[in-house]
Backbone as ProteinMPNN parsed JSONL, in Angstrom:
{"seq_chain_A": "MFSVNVRGHIMVAHSFRGEVFGPAQQLHGATFVVDATFRRSELDEDNIVVDIGLATEELAAVLGDLNYRNLDDVPEFAGINTSTEFLAKVIADRLAGKVHAGALGEGARGLAGITVTLHESHVAWASYERSL", "coords_chain_A": {"N_chain_A": [[-14.779, 5.615, -14.436], [-14.526, 3.121, -16.821], [-14.172, -0.441, -17.146], [-12.832, -3.485, -18.497], [-12.206, -6.879, -18.068], [-10.079, -9.56, -18.936], [-9.033, -13.004, -18.925], [-6.347, -15.305, -18.477], [-3.84, -17.906, -18.336], [-0.604, -19.013, -17.173], [2.124, -21.316, -17.076], [5.194, -21.587, -15.635], [8.744, -22.067, -15.174], [11.31, -21.158, -12.911], [14.029, -19.573, -11.119], [15.303, -17.859, -8.227], [17.581, -15.26, -7.188], [19.106, -14.423, -4.154], [18.887, -14.123, -0.648], [16.424, -13.415, 0.469], [14.546, -14.862, -0.892], [14.601, -17.448, 0.027], [13.845, -20.914, -0.091], [12.959, -20.676, -2.722], [15.05, -19.963, -4.241], [16.001, -22.098, -5.545], [15.411, -23.955, -8.574], [12.06, -23.914, -9.551], [8.539, -24.46, -10.133], [5.807, -22.407, -11.291], [2.431, -21.551, -11.4], [0.281, -19.315, -12.822], [-2.729, -17.506, -12.654], [-3.861, -15.134, -14.838], [-4.983, -11.891, -14.988], [-6.066, -9.353, -17.12], [-6.844, -6.08, -17.146], [-8.549, -3.619, -18.797], [-8.888, -0.115, -19.142], [-10.932, 2.819, -19.492], [-12.13, 6.197, -19.678], [-14.404, 6.997, -21.024], [-16.846, 5.289, -22.976], [-16.272, 3.724, -26.192], [-17.226, 4.473, -29.646], [-18.827, 2.302, -30.154], [-19.897, 1.725, -27.767], [-18.309, 0.242, -25.988], [-15.528, -0.849, -23.926], [-13.268, -2.225, -24.835], [-12.73, -4.54, -27.484], [-13.68, -7.592, -26.456], [-13.118, -10.131, -27.449], [-10.81, -9.705, -29.083], [-9.087, -8.714, -27.105], [-8.856, -10.959, -25.454], [-7.646, -12.76, -27.239], [-5.187, -11.459, -27.772], [-4.06, -11.294, -25.229], [-3.71, -14.034, -24.787], [-1.806, -14.542, -26.773], [0.399, -13.031, -25.863], [0.853, -14.33, -23.428], [1.416, -16.849, -24.394], [4.032, -16.674, -25.282], [5.437, -16.937, -22.962], [4.546, -19.169, -21.643], [5.027, -22.462, -20.358], [7.789, -22.238, -20.201], [11.184, -22.169, -19.106], [12.079, -19.578, -17.383], [14.591, -18.796, -16.612], [16.163, -19.463, -18.729], [15.576, -17.702, -20.739], [16.889, -15.324, -22.793], [16.292, -12.548, -22.633], [15.631, -12.209, -19.98], [17.902, -12.672, -18.543], [19.842, -12.811, -15.66], [17.917, -11.548, -14.128], [15.564, -11.391, -11.496], [12.7, -12.996, -11.934], [10.19, -12.174, -10.681], [6.787, -12.287, -9.436], [5.694, -9.712, -9.507], [7.422, -8.461, -11.346], [6.875, -9.979, -13.671], [4.2, -9.269, -14.065], [4.492, -6.629, -14.911], [5.965, -7.006, -17.3], [4.069, -8.375, -18.879], [1.984, -6.47, -18.963], [3.281, -4.358, -20.29], [3.821, -5.549, -22.757], [1.214, -5.993, -23.658], [0.41, -3.331, -23.877], [2.009, -2.557, -26.006], [0.75, -4.039, -27.998], [-1.722, -2.738, -28.077], [-0.927, -0.172, -28.961], [-0.002, -0.885, -31.467], [-2.307, -1.426, -32.786], [-3.509, -3.904, -32.625], [-5.637, -4.565, -30.982], [-7.76, -3.382, -32.113], [-9.071, -0.333, -33.571], [-10.656, 1.187, -31.83], [-9.517, 0.649, -29.38], [-7.45, 2.375, -29.117], [-8.255, 4.482, -27.605], [-8.017, 3.733, -24.999], [-7.276, 4.213, -21.528], [-5.622, 2.952, -19.704], [-3.951, -0.028, -18.483], [-4.168, -2.78, -16.314], [-2.4, -5.453, -15.02], [-2.771, -8.456, -13.364], [-1.266, -11.028, -11.597], [-2.136, -14.014, -10.267], [-0.873, -15.896, -7.792], [-1.847, -17.749, -6.067], [-4.821, -18.606, -4.213], [-4.549, -16.876, -2.143], [-2.533, -15.042, -2.606], [-1.32, -12.481, -4.713], [-0.117, -10.304, -7.342], [0.103, -7.061, -8.875], [0.456, -4.894, -11.737], [0.076, -1.652, -12.832], [-0.473, 0.48, -15.548], [-0.377, 3.461, -17.536], [-1.739, 4.348, -20.762]], "CA_chain_A": [[-13.869, 4.857, -15.264], [-15.047, 1.822, -17.247], [-13.122, -1.449, -17.292], [-13.117, -4.837, -18.974], [-11.158, -7.802, -17.656], [-9.985, -10.869, -19.575], [-8.219, -13.878, -18.087], [-5.6, -16.415, -19.042], [-2.949, -18.501, -17.342], [0.7, -19.49, -17.627], [2.923, -22.195, -16.226], [6.601, -21.292, -15.894], [9.762, -22.482, -14.207], [12.317, -20.118, -12.704], [14.68, -19.56, -9.807], [15.621, -16.501, -7.793], [18.83, -15.01, -6.486], [18.946, -13.577, -2.972], [18.423, -14.824, 0.562], [15.028, -13.085, 0.738], [13.693, -15.829, -1.569], [14.644, -18.739, 0.71], [13.915, -22.099, -0.955], [12.636, -20.339, -4.108], [16.297, -19.762, -4.968], [16.153, -23.288, -6.374], [14.471, -24.038, -9.683], [10.723, -24.327, -9.141], [7.48, -24.111, -11.062], [4.756, -21.494, -10.842], [1.26, -21.447, -12.264], [-0.376, -18.044, -12.559], [-3.929, -17.024, -13.331], [-3.496, -13.781, -15.254], [-6.079, -10.983, -15.331], [-5.698, -8.102, -17.775], [-7.965, -5.144, -17.049], [-8.415, -2.472, -19.699], [-9.687, 0.98, -18.599], [-11.12, 4.072, -20.23], [-13.09, 7.066, -18.988], [-15.65, 7.037, -21.813], [-16.977, 4.175, -23.903], [-15.997, 4.112, -27.576], [-18.429, 4.705, -30.455], [-19.649, 1.089, -30.104], [-20.286, 1.59, -26.362], [-17.502, -0.775, -25.313], [-14.19, -0.454, -23.484], [-12.36, -2.858, -25.789], [-13.271, -5.779, -28.033], [-13.293, -8.649, -25.526], [-12.514, -11.212, -28.216], [-9.439, -9.32, -29.43], [-8.306, -8.622, -25.868], [-8.581, -12.332, -25.03], [-6.667, -13.322, -28.185], [-3.874, -10.829, -27.615], [-3.518, -11.758, -23.948], [-3.249, -15.412, -25.015], [-0.567, -14.473, -27.559], [1.463, -12.566, -24.97], [1.132, -15.395, -22.466], [1.986, -17.978, -25.126], [5.482, -16.492, -25.36], [6.01, -17.255, -21.65], [3.99, -20.423, -21.128], [5.855, -23.678, -20.401], [9.193, -21.858, -20.395], [12.051, -21.924, -17.964], [12.426, -18.165, -17.563], [16.031, -18.662, -16.42], [16.794, -19.7, -20.022], [15.154, -16.68, -21.7], [17.958, -14.303, -22.801], [15.744, -11.243, -22.223], [15.513, -12.17, -18.527], [19.182, -13.097, -17.963], [20.277, -12.07, -14.486], [16.789, -10.83, -13.526], [14.613, -12.166, -10.711], [11.407, -12.904, -12.61], [9.169, -12.201, -9.632], [5.409, -12.095, -9.869], [5.544, -8.289, -9.82], [8.163, -8.214, -12.577], [6.136, -10.575, -14.788], [2.998, -8.457, -14.3], [4.915, -5.48, -15.727], [6.317, -7.501, -18.64], [2.833, -8.671, -19.609], [1.285, -5.194, -19.196], [4.013, -3.614, -21.322], [3.605, -6.225, -24.044], [-0.161, -5.684, -24.071], [0.406, -1.922, -24.304], [2.562, -2.56, -27.35], [-0.298, -4.542, -28.893], [-2.703, -1.654, -28.218], [-0.331, 0.876, -29.803], [0.144, -1.416, -32.828], [-3.636, -1.583, -33.366], [-3.938, -5.304, -32.59], [-6.897, -4.681, -30.257], [-8.744, -2.582, -32.842], [-8.91, 1.123, -33.527], [-11.307, 1.709, -30.638], [-8.643, 0.463, -28.217], [-6.507, 3.494, -29.019], [-8.787, 5.393, -26.6], [-7.845, 3.201, -23.649], [-6.49, 5.042, -20.622], [-4.627, 2.177, -18.981], [-4.04, -1.482, -18.339], [-3.652, -3.389, -15.096], [-2.224, -6.896, -15.12], [-2.654, -9.107, -12.064], [-0.899, -12.437, -11.605], [-2.564, -14.695, -9.045], [-0.031, -17.048, -7.471], [-2.711, -18.692, -5.369], [-6.05, -17.955, -3.754], [-4.24, -15.936, -1.066], [-1.444, -14.124, -2.938], [-1.258, -12.019, -6.098], [0.574, -9.024, -7.524], [-0.394, -6.336, -10.042], [1.156, -3.735, -12.277], [-0.861, -0.761, -13.517], [0.217, 1.464, -16.367], [-1.157, 4.311, -18.437], [-1.491, 4.157, -22.191]], "C_chain_A": [[-14.514, 3.502, -15.553], [-13.883, 0.835, -17.328], [-13.693, -2.752, -17.82], [-11.925, -5.692, -18.583], [-11.237, -9.074, -18.49], [-8.945, -11.68, -18.806], [-7.54, -14.957, -18.906], [-4.766, -17.051, -17.948], [-1.638, -18.912, -17.998], [1.288, -20.419, -16.582], [4.376, -21.962, -16.614], [7.471, -22.001, -14.869], [10.735, -21.323, -14.088], [12.956, -20.307, -11.342], [15.035, -18.112, -9.497], [16.996, -16.447, -7.148], [18.54, -14.084, -5.315], [18.333, -14.34, -1.815], [16.948, -14.581, 0.858], [14.083, -14.134, 0.142], [13.745, -17.22, -0.957], [14.724, -19.901, -0.268], [13.579, -21.822, -2.416], [13.888, -19.977, -4.905], [16.591, -20.962, -5.867], [15.116, -23.255, -7.493], [13.139, -24.587, -9.185], [9.713, -23.894, -10.193], [6.489, -23.152, -10.436], [3.642, -21.501, -11.883], [0.517, -20.186, -11.86], [-1.686, -17.941, -13.327], [-3.658, -15.556, -13.602], [-4.742, -13.006, -15.662], [-5.495, -9.737, -15.983], [-6.942, -7.224, -17.788], [-7.652, -3.911, -17.883], [-9.373, -1.387, -19.222], [-9.789, 2.144, -19.572], [-12.199, 4.872, -19.54], [-14.428, 7.135, -19.705], [-15.679, 5.833, -22.741], [-16.702, 4.645, -25.325], [-17.305, 4.25, -28.351], [-19.347, 3.486, -30.509], [-20.162, 0.803, -28.692], [-19.583, 0.445, -25.651], [-16.181, -0.161, -24.85], [-13.166, -0.938, -24.495], [-13.068, -4.108, -26.304], [-12.767, -6.937, -27.172], [-12.617, -9.812, -26.263], [-11.072, -10.919, -28.578], [-8.555, -9.244, -28.192], [-7.923, -10.012, -25.374], [-7.522, -12.968, -25.926], [-5.275, -12.746, -27.964], [-3.245, -11.169, -26.269], [-2.973, -13.169, -24.119], [-1.938, -15.425, -25.792], [0.615, -14.044, -26.692], [1.841, -13.677, -23.993], [1.778, -16.603, -23.135], [3.495, -17.886, -25.254], [6.183, -16.864, -24.056], [5.644, -18.65, -21.165], [4.929, -21.613, -21.361], [7.323, -23.375, -20.676], [9.908, -21.847, -19.051], [12.566, -20.506, -18.163], [13.905, -17.899, -17.333], [16.783, -18.805, -17.747], [16.423, -18.658, -21.085], [16.179, -15.547, -21.679], [17.498, -12.925, -22.314], [15.711, -11.084, -20.702], [16.812, -12.574, -17.821], [19.555, -12.194, -16.787], [19.182, -11.321, -13.754], [15.955, -11.803, -12.695], [13.228, -11.961, -11.312], [10.275, -13.102, -11.602], [7.774, -12.016, -10.234], [5.181, -10.645, -10.289], [6.216, -7.947, -11.147], [7.393, -8.751, -13.785], [4.855, -9.811, -15.091], [3.346, -7.253, -15.173], [5.263, -5.908, -17.148], [5.055, -7.716, -19.465], [2.072, -7.382, -19.927], [1.966, -4.405, -20.315], [3.824, -4.237, -22.7], [2.19, -5.989, -24.561], [-0.267, -4.235, -24.545], [0.966, -1.808, -25.715], [1.551, -3.033, -28.379], [-1.36, -3.466, -29.13], [-2.17, -0.607, -29.179], [-0.178, 0.428, -31.255], [-1.204, -1.624, -33.517], [-4.195, -2.988, -33.314], [-5.247, -5.512, -31.835], [-7.988, -3.825, -30.894], [-8.52, -1.097, -32.652], [-9.533, 1.733, -32.281], [-10.435, 1.618, -29.402], [-7.629, 1.585, -28.069], [-6.979, 4.535, -28.0], [-8.674, 4.877, -25.174], [-6.959, 4.115, -22.82], [-5.392, 4.256, -19.927], [-4.934, 0.699, -18.955], [-3.506, -1.844, -16.961], [-3.551, -4.883, -15.337], [-1.984, -7.438, -13.726], [-2.317, -10.567, -12.272], [-1.265, -13.02, -10.246], [-1.685, -15.919, -8.849], [-0.851, -18.151, -6.818], [-3.978, -17.946, -4.969], [-5.787, -16.938, -2.648], [-3.147, -14.922, -1.412], [-1.463, -13.783, -4.42], [-0.535, -10.682, -6.135], [0.079, -8.394, -8.82], [0.593, -5.269, -10.479], [0.141, -2.945, -13.094], [-0.085, 0.274, -14.296], [-0.775, 2.251, -17.208], [-0.833, 3.946, -19.872], [-1.385, 5.509, -22.873]], "O_chain_A": [[-14.988, 2.822, -14.642], [-12.741, 1.235, -17.554], [-14.864, -3.075, -17.619], [-10.775, -5.284, -18.745], [-12.323, -9.605, -18.725], [-8.086, -11.12, -18.125], [-8.084, -15.455, -19.892], [-4.963, -16.769, -16.766], [-1.568, -19.13, -19.208], [0.999, -20.325, -15.389], [4.749, -22.12, -17.777], [6.991, -22.469, -13.837], [10.958, -20.591, -15.052], [12.487, -21.095, -10.52], [15.065, -17.258, -10.383], [17.506, -17.444, -6.635], [17.827, -13.091, -5.455], [17.382, -15.103, -1.986], [16.285, -15.443, 1.436], [12.954, -14.286, 0.608], [12.996, -18.099, -1.385], [15.56, -19.895, -1.171], [13.882, -22.649, -3.276], [13.806, -19.712, -6.104], [17.342, -20.85, -6.836], [14.076, -22.608, -7.372], [13.095, -25.598, -8.484], [10.01, -23.054, -11.043], [6.347, -23.089, -9.214], [3.893, -21.462, -13.088], [0.166, -20.009, -10.693], [-1.741, -18.255, -14.516], [-3.27, -14.815, -12.699], [-5.467, -13.412, -16.569], [-4.551, -9.139, -15.468], [-7.965, -7.586, -18.37], [-6.629, -3.253, -17.695], [-10.533, -1.673, -18.926], [-8.88, 2.416, -20.356], [-13.083, 4.309, -18.893], [-15.469, 7.311, -19.071], [-14.636, 5.407, -23.237], [-16.874, 5.823, -25.636], [-18.382, 4.153, -27.764], [-20.518, 3.611, -30.868], [-20.783, -0.231, -28.447], [-20.177, -0.24, -24.818], [-15.774, 0.901, -25.32], [-12.313, -0.179, -24.953], [-13.921, -4.666, -25.613], [-11.571, -7.231, -27.159], [-11.662, -10.403, -25.76], [-10.201, -11.772, -28.407], [-7.399, -9.665, -28.228], [-6.797, -10.225, -24.926], [-6.609, -13.635, -25.439], [-4.29, -13.484, -27.972], [-2.026, -11.316, -26.176], [-1.878, -13.466, -23.641], [-1.054, -16.231, -25.502], [1.699, -14.622, -26.776], [3.024, -13.928, -23.762], [2.588, -17.299, -22.523], [4.172, -18.911, -25.328], [7.394, -17.083, -24.046], [6.364, -19.24, -20.36], [5.539, -21.744, -22.422], [8.016, -24.168, -21.312], [9.319, -21.557, -18.01], [13.407, -20.269, -19.03], [14.43, -16.89, -17.803], [17.91, -18.327, -17.876], [16.909, -18.731, -22.214], [16.329, -14.875, -20.659], [18.257, -12.22, -21.649], [15.758, -9.965, -20.192], [16.806, -12.795, -16.61], [19.58, -10.97, -16.912], [19.472, -10.537, -12.851], [15.672, -12.916, -13.14], [12.653, -10.878, -11.208], [9.514, -14.068, -11.671], [7.625, -11.637, -11.395], [4.547, -10.384, -11.311], [5.649, -7.231, -11.972], [7.27, -8.067, -14.801], [4.459, -9.711, -16.252], [2.585, -6.896, -16.072], [4.887, -5.23, -18.103], [4.981, -7.289, -20.617], [1.57, -7.22, -21.039], [1.295, -3.85, -21.185], [3.683, -3.524, -23.694], [1.986, -5.807, -25.761], [-0.967, -3.953, -25.518], [0.45, -1.042, -26.528], [1.49, -2.508, -29.491], [-1.841, -3.302, -30.251], [-2.869, -0.195, -30.104], [-0.219, 1.252, -32.169], [-1.247, -1.962, -34.7], [-5.247, -3.252, -33.894], [-5.906, -6.535, -32.025], [-9.024, -3.574, -30.277], [-7.869, -0.662, -31.702], [-8.998, 2.696, -31.731], [-10.586, 2.413, -28.474], [-7.016, 1.734, -27.012], [-6.192, 5.381, -27.575], [-9.175, 5.507, -24.243], [-6.015, 4.717, -23.331], [-4.347, 4.813, -19.592], [-6.01, 0.245, -19.346], [-2.513, -1.281, -16.5], [-4.503, -5.509, -15.803], [-1.117, -6.957, -12.996], [-2.991, -11.268, -13.027], [-0.769, -12.577, -9.21], [-1.738, -16.865, -9.634], [-0.576, -19.337, -6.999], [-4.175, -16.791, -5.346], [-6.698, -16.212, -2.251], [-2.856, -14.036, -0.609], [-1.602, -14.66, -5.273], [-0.362, -10.017, -5.114], [-0.316, -9.097, -9.75], [1.437, -4.81, -9.709], [-0.563, -3.5, -13.939], [0.852, 0.878, -13.775], [-1.859, 1.772, -17.542], [0.191, 3.329, -20.166], [-1.177, 5.575, -24.084]]}, "name": "protein", "num_of_chains": 1, "seq": "MFSVNVRGHIMVAHSFRGEVFGPAQQLHGATFVVDATFRRSELDEDNIVVDIGLATEELAAVLGDLNYRNLDDVPEFAGINTSTEFLAKVIADRLAGKVHAGALGEGARGLAGITVTLHESHVAWASYERSL"}
């Protein structure tokens, strides 16, 4: 399996509901380094996994919709704990939509999957992996 990774980052504010979250139940900020890994079993006709430039641009576009936002105020996330794991899935699903819409080029239609990893710090991160 071949893979290409591109990276971005977001800064968000949010709060959580539930005792398991302790002090994170209060409004707080989070800065995430975001890795998006695109996979395929065979290279395309240009011998690439995906156009790195397009992948970087589309990741930036997806992240731009979340960056500098208080996620508690986003209607789509009303009543949802926007955990690191949850956000990894949101970003992966949005990138998958971009692939299906052709935004990453025709060659990207041969991708097998995407993994999105959000790094909370140098010691903690979460990922979501999905097929295409």
